[in-house]
Amino acid sequence: NAGVTQTPKFQVLKTGQSMTLQCAQDMNHEYMSWYRQDPGMGLRLIHYSVGAGITDQGEVPNGYNVSRSTTEDFPLRLLSAAPSQTSVYFCASSYSEGANVLTFGAGSRLTVL
Amino acid sequence: KQEVTQIPAALSVPEGENLVLNCSFTDSAIYNLQWFRQDPGKGLTSLLLIQSSQREQTSGRLNASLDKSSGRSTLYIAASQPGDSATYLCAVISNTGKLIFGQGTTLQVKP
Protein backbone atom coordinates (compact mmCIF):
# COMPACT_ATOMS: atom_id res chain seq x y z
CA ASN A 1 0.00 0.00 0.00
CA ALA A 2 1.19 3.50 -0.83
CA GLY A 3 2.14 5.59 2.13
CA VAL A 4 4.88 6.58 4.53
CA THR A 5 6.97 3.78 6.02
CA GLN A 6 9.03 4.29 9.17
CA THR A 7 11.57 1.91 10.63
CA PRO A 8 12.23 0.81 13.28
CA LYS A 9 8.94 0.95 15.22
CA PHE A 10 10.73 0.65 18.54
CA GLN A 11 14.32 1.31 19.59
CA VAL A 12 16.18 1.49 22.88
CA LEU A 13 19.51 3.30 22.97
CA LYS A 14 22.07 4.11 25.58
CA THR A 15 23.16 7.69 26.11
CA GLY A 16 25.81 8.65 23.57
CA GLN A 17 24.89 6.06 20.97
CA SER A 18 23.98 7.11 17.46
CA MET A 19 21.26 5.77 15.21
CA THR A 20 19.18 6.54 12.15
CA LEU A 21 15.41 6.53 11.89
CA GLN A 22 14.37 5.64 8.38
CA CYS A 23 11.47 7.20 6.47
CA ALA A 24 10.38 6.28 2.95
CA GLN A 25 7.39 7.32 0.89
CA ASP A 26 6.23 5.99 -2.47
CA MET A 27 3.81 8.77 -3.39
CA ASN A 28 6.34 10.98 -5.18
CA HIS A 29 5.85 13.66 -2.54
CA GLU A 30 8.26 16.58 -2.66
CA TYR A 31 7.76 17.68 0.96
CA MET A 32 8.91 15.48 3.83
CA SER A 33 9.25 16.29 7.50
CA TRP A 34 10.09 14.84 10.90
CA TYR A 35 8.18 15.54 14.11
CA ARG A 36 8.56 14.43 17.67
CA GLN A 37 5.58 13.95 19.94
CA ASP A 38 5.94 14.34 23.68
CA PRO A 39 3.27 14.30 26.39
CA GLY A 40 1.99 17.80 27.03
CA MET A 41 4.09 19.24 24.18
CA GLY A 42 2.16 18.15 21.13
CA LEU A 43 4.00 17.55 17.87
CA ARG A 44 7.05 19.67 17.15
CA LEU A 45 8.83 19.98 13.83
CA ILE A 46 12.45 18.81 13.85
CA HIS A 47 13.59 19.10 10.21
CA TYR A 48 11.91 19.25 6.85
CA SER A 49 12.72 19.04 3.16
CA VAL A 50 10.97 20.59 0.17
CA GLY A 51 12.73 18.35 -2.34
CA ALA A 52 15.76 16.19 -2.99
CA GLY A 53 18.94 17.94 -1.92
CA ILE A 54 17.12 20.58 0.15
CA THR A 55 16.67 20.45 3.92
CA ASP A 56 15.93 23.00 6.61
CA GLN A 57 15.53 23.22 10.35
CA GLY A 58 12.27 23.20 12.18
CA GLU A 59 11.41 24.14 15.74
CA VAL A 60 13.65 21.66 17.60
CA PRO A 61 16.58 20.66 15.35
CA ASN A 62 19.39 20.38 17.90
CA GLY A 63 20.88 16.89 18.17
CA TYR A 64 19.43 15.71 14.87
CA ASN A 65 20.70 15.61 11.30
CA VAL A 66 18.86 14.91 8.08
CA SER A 67 19.66 14.45 4.41
CA ARG A 68 17.52 14.08 1.28
CA SER A 69 19.46 12.36 -1.46
CA THR A 70 16.34 10.96 -3.14
CA THR A 71 12.70 12.01 -3.35
CA GLU A 72 11.64 8.82 -1.58
CA ASP A 73 13.85 8.79 1.51
CA PHE A 74 14.35 11.19 4.41
CA PRO A 75 16.39 9.62 7.24
CA LEU A 76 16.74 11.27 10.65
CA ARG A 77 20.05 10.78 12.42
CA LEU A 78 20.66 11.09 16.13
CA LEU A 79 24.36 11.84 16.50
CA SER A 80 24.78 11.25 20.24
CA ALA A 81 21.54 10.19 21.87
CA ALA A 82 20.42 11.87 25.10
CA PRO A 83 17.57 10.95 27.47
CA SER A 84 15.82 14.17 26.38
CA GLN A 85 15.43 12.60 22.94
CA THR A 86 13.17 9.88 24.31
CA SER A 87 10.03 10.44 22.29
CA VAL A 88 7.79 9.18 19.53
CA TYR A 89 9.00 10.30 16.13
CA PHE A 90 6.75 10.78 13.14
CA CYS A 91 7.66 11.25 9.52
CA ALA A 92 5.16 12.99 7.24
CA SER A 93 5.00 13.90 3.57
CA SER A 94 2.87 15.84 1.12
CA TYR A 95 2.95 16.89 -2.52
CA SER A 96 4.20 20.32 -1.59
CA GLU A 97 4.86 22.42 1.45
CA GLY A 98 1.80 23.80 3.14
CA ALA A 99 -0.94 23.43 0.59
CA ASN A 100 -1.67 19.75 0.75
CA VAL A 101 -2.78 17.10 3.17
CA LEU A 102 0.05 15.57 5.15
CA THR A 103 0.39 11.79 5.22
CA PHE A 104 1.97 10.46 8.40
CA GLY A 105 3.93 7.32 9.09
CA ALA A 106 2.99 5.03 12.00
CA GLY A 107 5.72 6.40 14.22
CA SER A 108 8.98 5.25 15.81
CA ARG A 109 9.13 5.03 19.60
CA LEU A 110 12.64 5.78 20.87
CA THR A 111 13.85 5.34 24.44
CA VAL A 112 17.25 6.64 25.48
CA LEU A 113 18.56 5.27 28.76
CA LYS B 1 5.00 33.27 17.43
CA GLN B 2 2.01 31.18 16.42
CA GLU B 3 0.41 29.25 19.24
CA VAL B 4 -2.37 26.72 18.83
CA THR B 5 -4.61 25.77 21.73
CA GLN B 6 -7.21 23.03 21.98
CA ILE B 7 -9.75 23.03 24.77
CA PRO B 8 -10.82 20.82 26.42
CA ALA B 9 -7.89 18.43 26.71
CA ALA B 10 -10.30 15.54 27.22
CA LEU B 11 -13.98 14.97 26.58
CA SER B 12 -16.31 12.09 27.37
CA VAL B 13 -19.77 11.85 25.81
CA PRO B 14 -22.49 9.20 25.45
CA GLU B 15 -22.96 7.56 22.09
CA GLY B 16 -25.22 9.46 19.71
CA GLU B 17 -24.40 12.90 21.02
CA ASN B 18 -23.35 15.71 18.72
CA LEU B 19 -20.17 17.40 19.86
CA VAL B 20 -17.81 20.25 19.05
CA LEU B 21 -14.05 20.33 19.45
CA ASN B 22 -12.36 23.71 19.61
CA CYS B 23 -9.07 24.99 18.22
CA SER B 24 -7.76 28.53 18.60
CA PHE B 25 -4.67 30.17 17.14
CA THR B 26 -2.96 33.44 17.91
CA ASP B 27 -1.82 34.58 14.45
CA SER B 28 -4.55 34.88 11.83
CA ALA B 29 -2.03 34.91 8.97
CA ILE B 30 -2.43 31.23 8.19
CA TYR B 31 -2.25 29.36 4.90
CA ASN B 32 -4.60 26.58 5.89
CA LEU B 33 -5.76 24.51 8.87
CA GLN B 34 -5.97 20.76 9.17
CA TRP B 35 -7.74 18.46 11.56
CA PHE B 36 -6.17 15.08 12.33
CA ARG B 37 -7.20 12.00 14.20
CA GLN B 38 -4.73 9.90 16.20
CA ASP B 39 -5.56 6.49 17.63
CA PRO B 40 -3.48 5.22 20.58
CA GLY B 41 -0.04 4.09 19.46
CA LYS B 42 -0.72 5.09 15.87
CA GLY B 43 0.20 7.85 13.48
CA LEU B 44 -1.99 10.77 12.48
CA THR B 45 -4.72 10.54 9.90
CA SER B 46 -5.84 13.69 8.14
CA LEU B 47 -9.58 14.31 8.47
CA LEU B 48 -10.19 17.69 6.90
CA LEU B 49 -8.16 20.50 5.40
CA ILE B 50 -9.57 24.04 5.23
CA GLN B 51 -7.85 26.56 3.01
CA SER B 52 -7.58 30.06 4.43
CA SER B 53 -10.12 31.31 1.90
CA GLN B 54 -12.71 28.73 2.96
CA ARG B 55 -15.15 28.86 5.84
CA GLU B 56 -15.83 25.14 6.25
CA GLN B 57 -15.28 21.64 4.99
CA THR B 58 -17.43 18.56 5.42
CA SER B 59 -16.70 14.86 5.28
CA GLY B 60 -19.45 12.49 6.31
CA ARG B 61 -20.38 13.17 9.93
CA LEU B 62 -17.54 15.65 10.32
CA ASN B 63 -17.74 19.37 9.68
CA ALA B 64 -14.86 21.75 10.26
CA SER B 65 -15.26 25.52 10.29
CA LEU B 66 -12.68 28.27 10.15
CA ASP B 67 -12.93 31.87 11.32
CA LYS B 68 -9.56 33.46 10.64
CA SER B 69 -10.48 36.84 12.04
CA SER B 70 -11.24 35.42 15.47
CA GLY B 71 -8.49 32.80 15.30
CA ARG B 72 -10.83 29.86 15.75
CA SER B 73 -11.72 26.55 14.17
CA THR B 74 -14.25 23.98 15.30
CA LEU B 75 -14.67 20.32 14.44
CA TYR B 76 -18.27 19.21 14.68
CA ILE B 77 -18.95 15.48 14.99
CA ALA B 78 -22.55 14.44 14.45
CA ALA B 79 -24.13 11.39 16.04
CA SER B 80 -20.94 10.27 17.76
CA GLN B 81 -20.03 6.58 17.84
CA PRO B 82 -17.63 4.58 20.05
CA GLY B 83 -15.38 4.25 17.01
CA ASP B 84 -14.89 8.02 17.08
CA SER B 85 -12.91 7.65 20.31
CA ALA B 86 -9.43 9.02 19.59
CA THR B 87 -7.31 12.11 20.01
CA TYR B 88 -8.14 14.92 17.63
CA LEU B 89 -5.46 17.44 16.73
CA CYS B 90 -5.65 20.65 14.79
CA ALA B 91 -2.70 22.18 13.03
CA VAL B 92 -2.29 25.51 11.33
CA ILE B 93 0.06 26.12 8.45
CA SER B 94 1.61 29.55 8.43
CA ASN B 95 2.30 31.51 5.30
CA THR B 96 5.92 30.35 5.62
CA GLY B 97 4.78 26.75 5.35
CA LYS B 98 5.38 25.74 8.95
CA LEU B 99 2.85 23.38 10.55
CA ILE B 100 2.05 24.17 14.18
CA PHE B 101 0.03 21.64 16.16
CA GLY B 102 -2.28 22.01 19.09
CA GLN B 103 -1.92 19.52 21.93
CA GLY B 104 -5.09 17.69 21.01
CA THR B 105 -8.43 16.76 22.56
CA THR B 106 -8.87 13.16 23.64
CA LEU B 107 -12.42 12.07 22.96
CA GLN B 108 -14.13 9.09 24.54
CA VAL B 109 -17.55 8.06 23.25
CA LYS B 110 -19.27 5.70 25.66
CA PRO B 111 -21.66 3.02 24.34
Tab-separated table of C-alpha atoms in Angstrom, chain A residues 31 35 37 40-45 48 57-59 90 97-107 109, chain B residues 1 31-32 34 36 38 41-46 48-49 51 89 93-94 96-103:
chain	number	residue	atom	x	y	z
A	31	TYR	CA	7.757	17.680	0.956
A	35	TYR	CA	8.179	15.544	14.106
A	37	GLN	CA	5.577	13.952	19.943
A	40	GLY	CA	1.988	17.802	27.029
A	41	MET	CA	4.088	19.243	24.180
A	42	GLY	CA	2.162	18.152	21.128
A	43	LEU	CA	3.999	17.554	17.868
A	44	ARG	CA	7.049	19.665	17.152
A	45	LEU	CA	8.828	19.982	13.829
A	48	TYR	CA	11.915	19.255	6.852
A	57	GLN	CA	15.534	23.216	10.355
A	58	GLY	CA	12.265	23.197	12.184
A	59	GLU	CA	11.407	24.144	15.738
A	90	PHE	CA	6.745	10.775	13.138
A	97	GLU	CA	4.865	22.419	1.454
A	98	GLY	CA	1.803	23.801	3.139
A	99	ALA	CA	-0.938	23.432	0.591
A	100	ASN	CA	-1.666	19.749	0.750
A	101	VAL	CA	-2.784	17.097	3.166
A	102	LEU	CA	0.046	15.567	5.152
A	103	THR	CA	0.393	11.788	5.221
A	104	PHE	CA	1.969	10.458	8.403
A	105	GLY	CA	3.929	7.317	9.094
A	106	ALA	CA	2.992	5.031	11.999
A	107	GLY	CA	5.724	6.401	14.221
A	109	ARG	CA	9.135	5.025	19.600
B	1	LYS	CA	5.004	33.267	17.433
B	31	TYR	CA	-2.249	29.358	4.897
B	32	ASN	CA	-4.597	26.579	5.893
B	34	GLN	CA	-5.966	20.760	9.170
B	36	PHE	CA	-6.167	15.083	12.325
B	38	GLN	CA	-4.730	9.897	16.205
B	41	GLY	CA	-0.043	4.092	19.456
B	42	LYS	CA	-0.715	5.089	15.870
B	43	GLY	CA	0.199	7.853	13.484
B	44	LEU	CA	-1.987	10.766	12.484
B	45	THR	CA	-4.725	10.538	9.895
B	46	SER	CA	-5.840	13.695	8.138
B	48	LEU	CA	-10.193	17.694	6.905
B	49	LEU	CA	-8.159	20.501	5.404
B	51	GLN	CA	-7.845	26.558	3.009
B	89	LEU	CA	-5.455	17.444	16.733
B	93	ILE	CA	0.056	26.121	8.452
B	94	SER	CA	1.614	29.549	8.434
B	96	THR	CA	5.915	30.352	5.617
B	97	GLY	CA	4.777	26.749	5.351
B	98	LYS	CA	5.376	25.736	8.952
B	99	LEU	CA	2.850	23.382	10.546
B	100	ILE	CA	2.054	24.173	14.182
B	101	PHE	CA	0.026	21.640	16.161
B	102	GLY	CA	-2.276	22.006	19.091
B	103	GLN	CA	-1.921	19.521	21.928
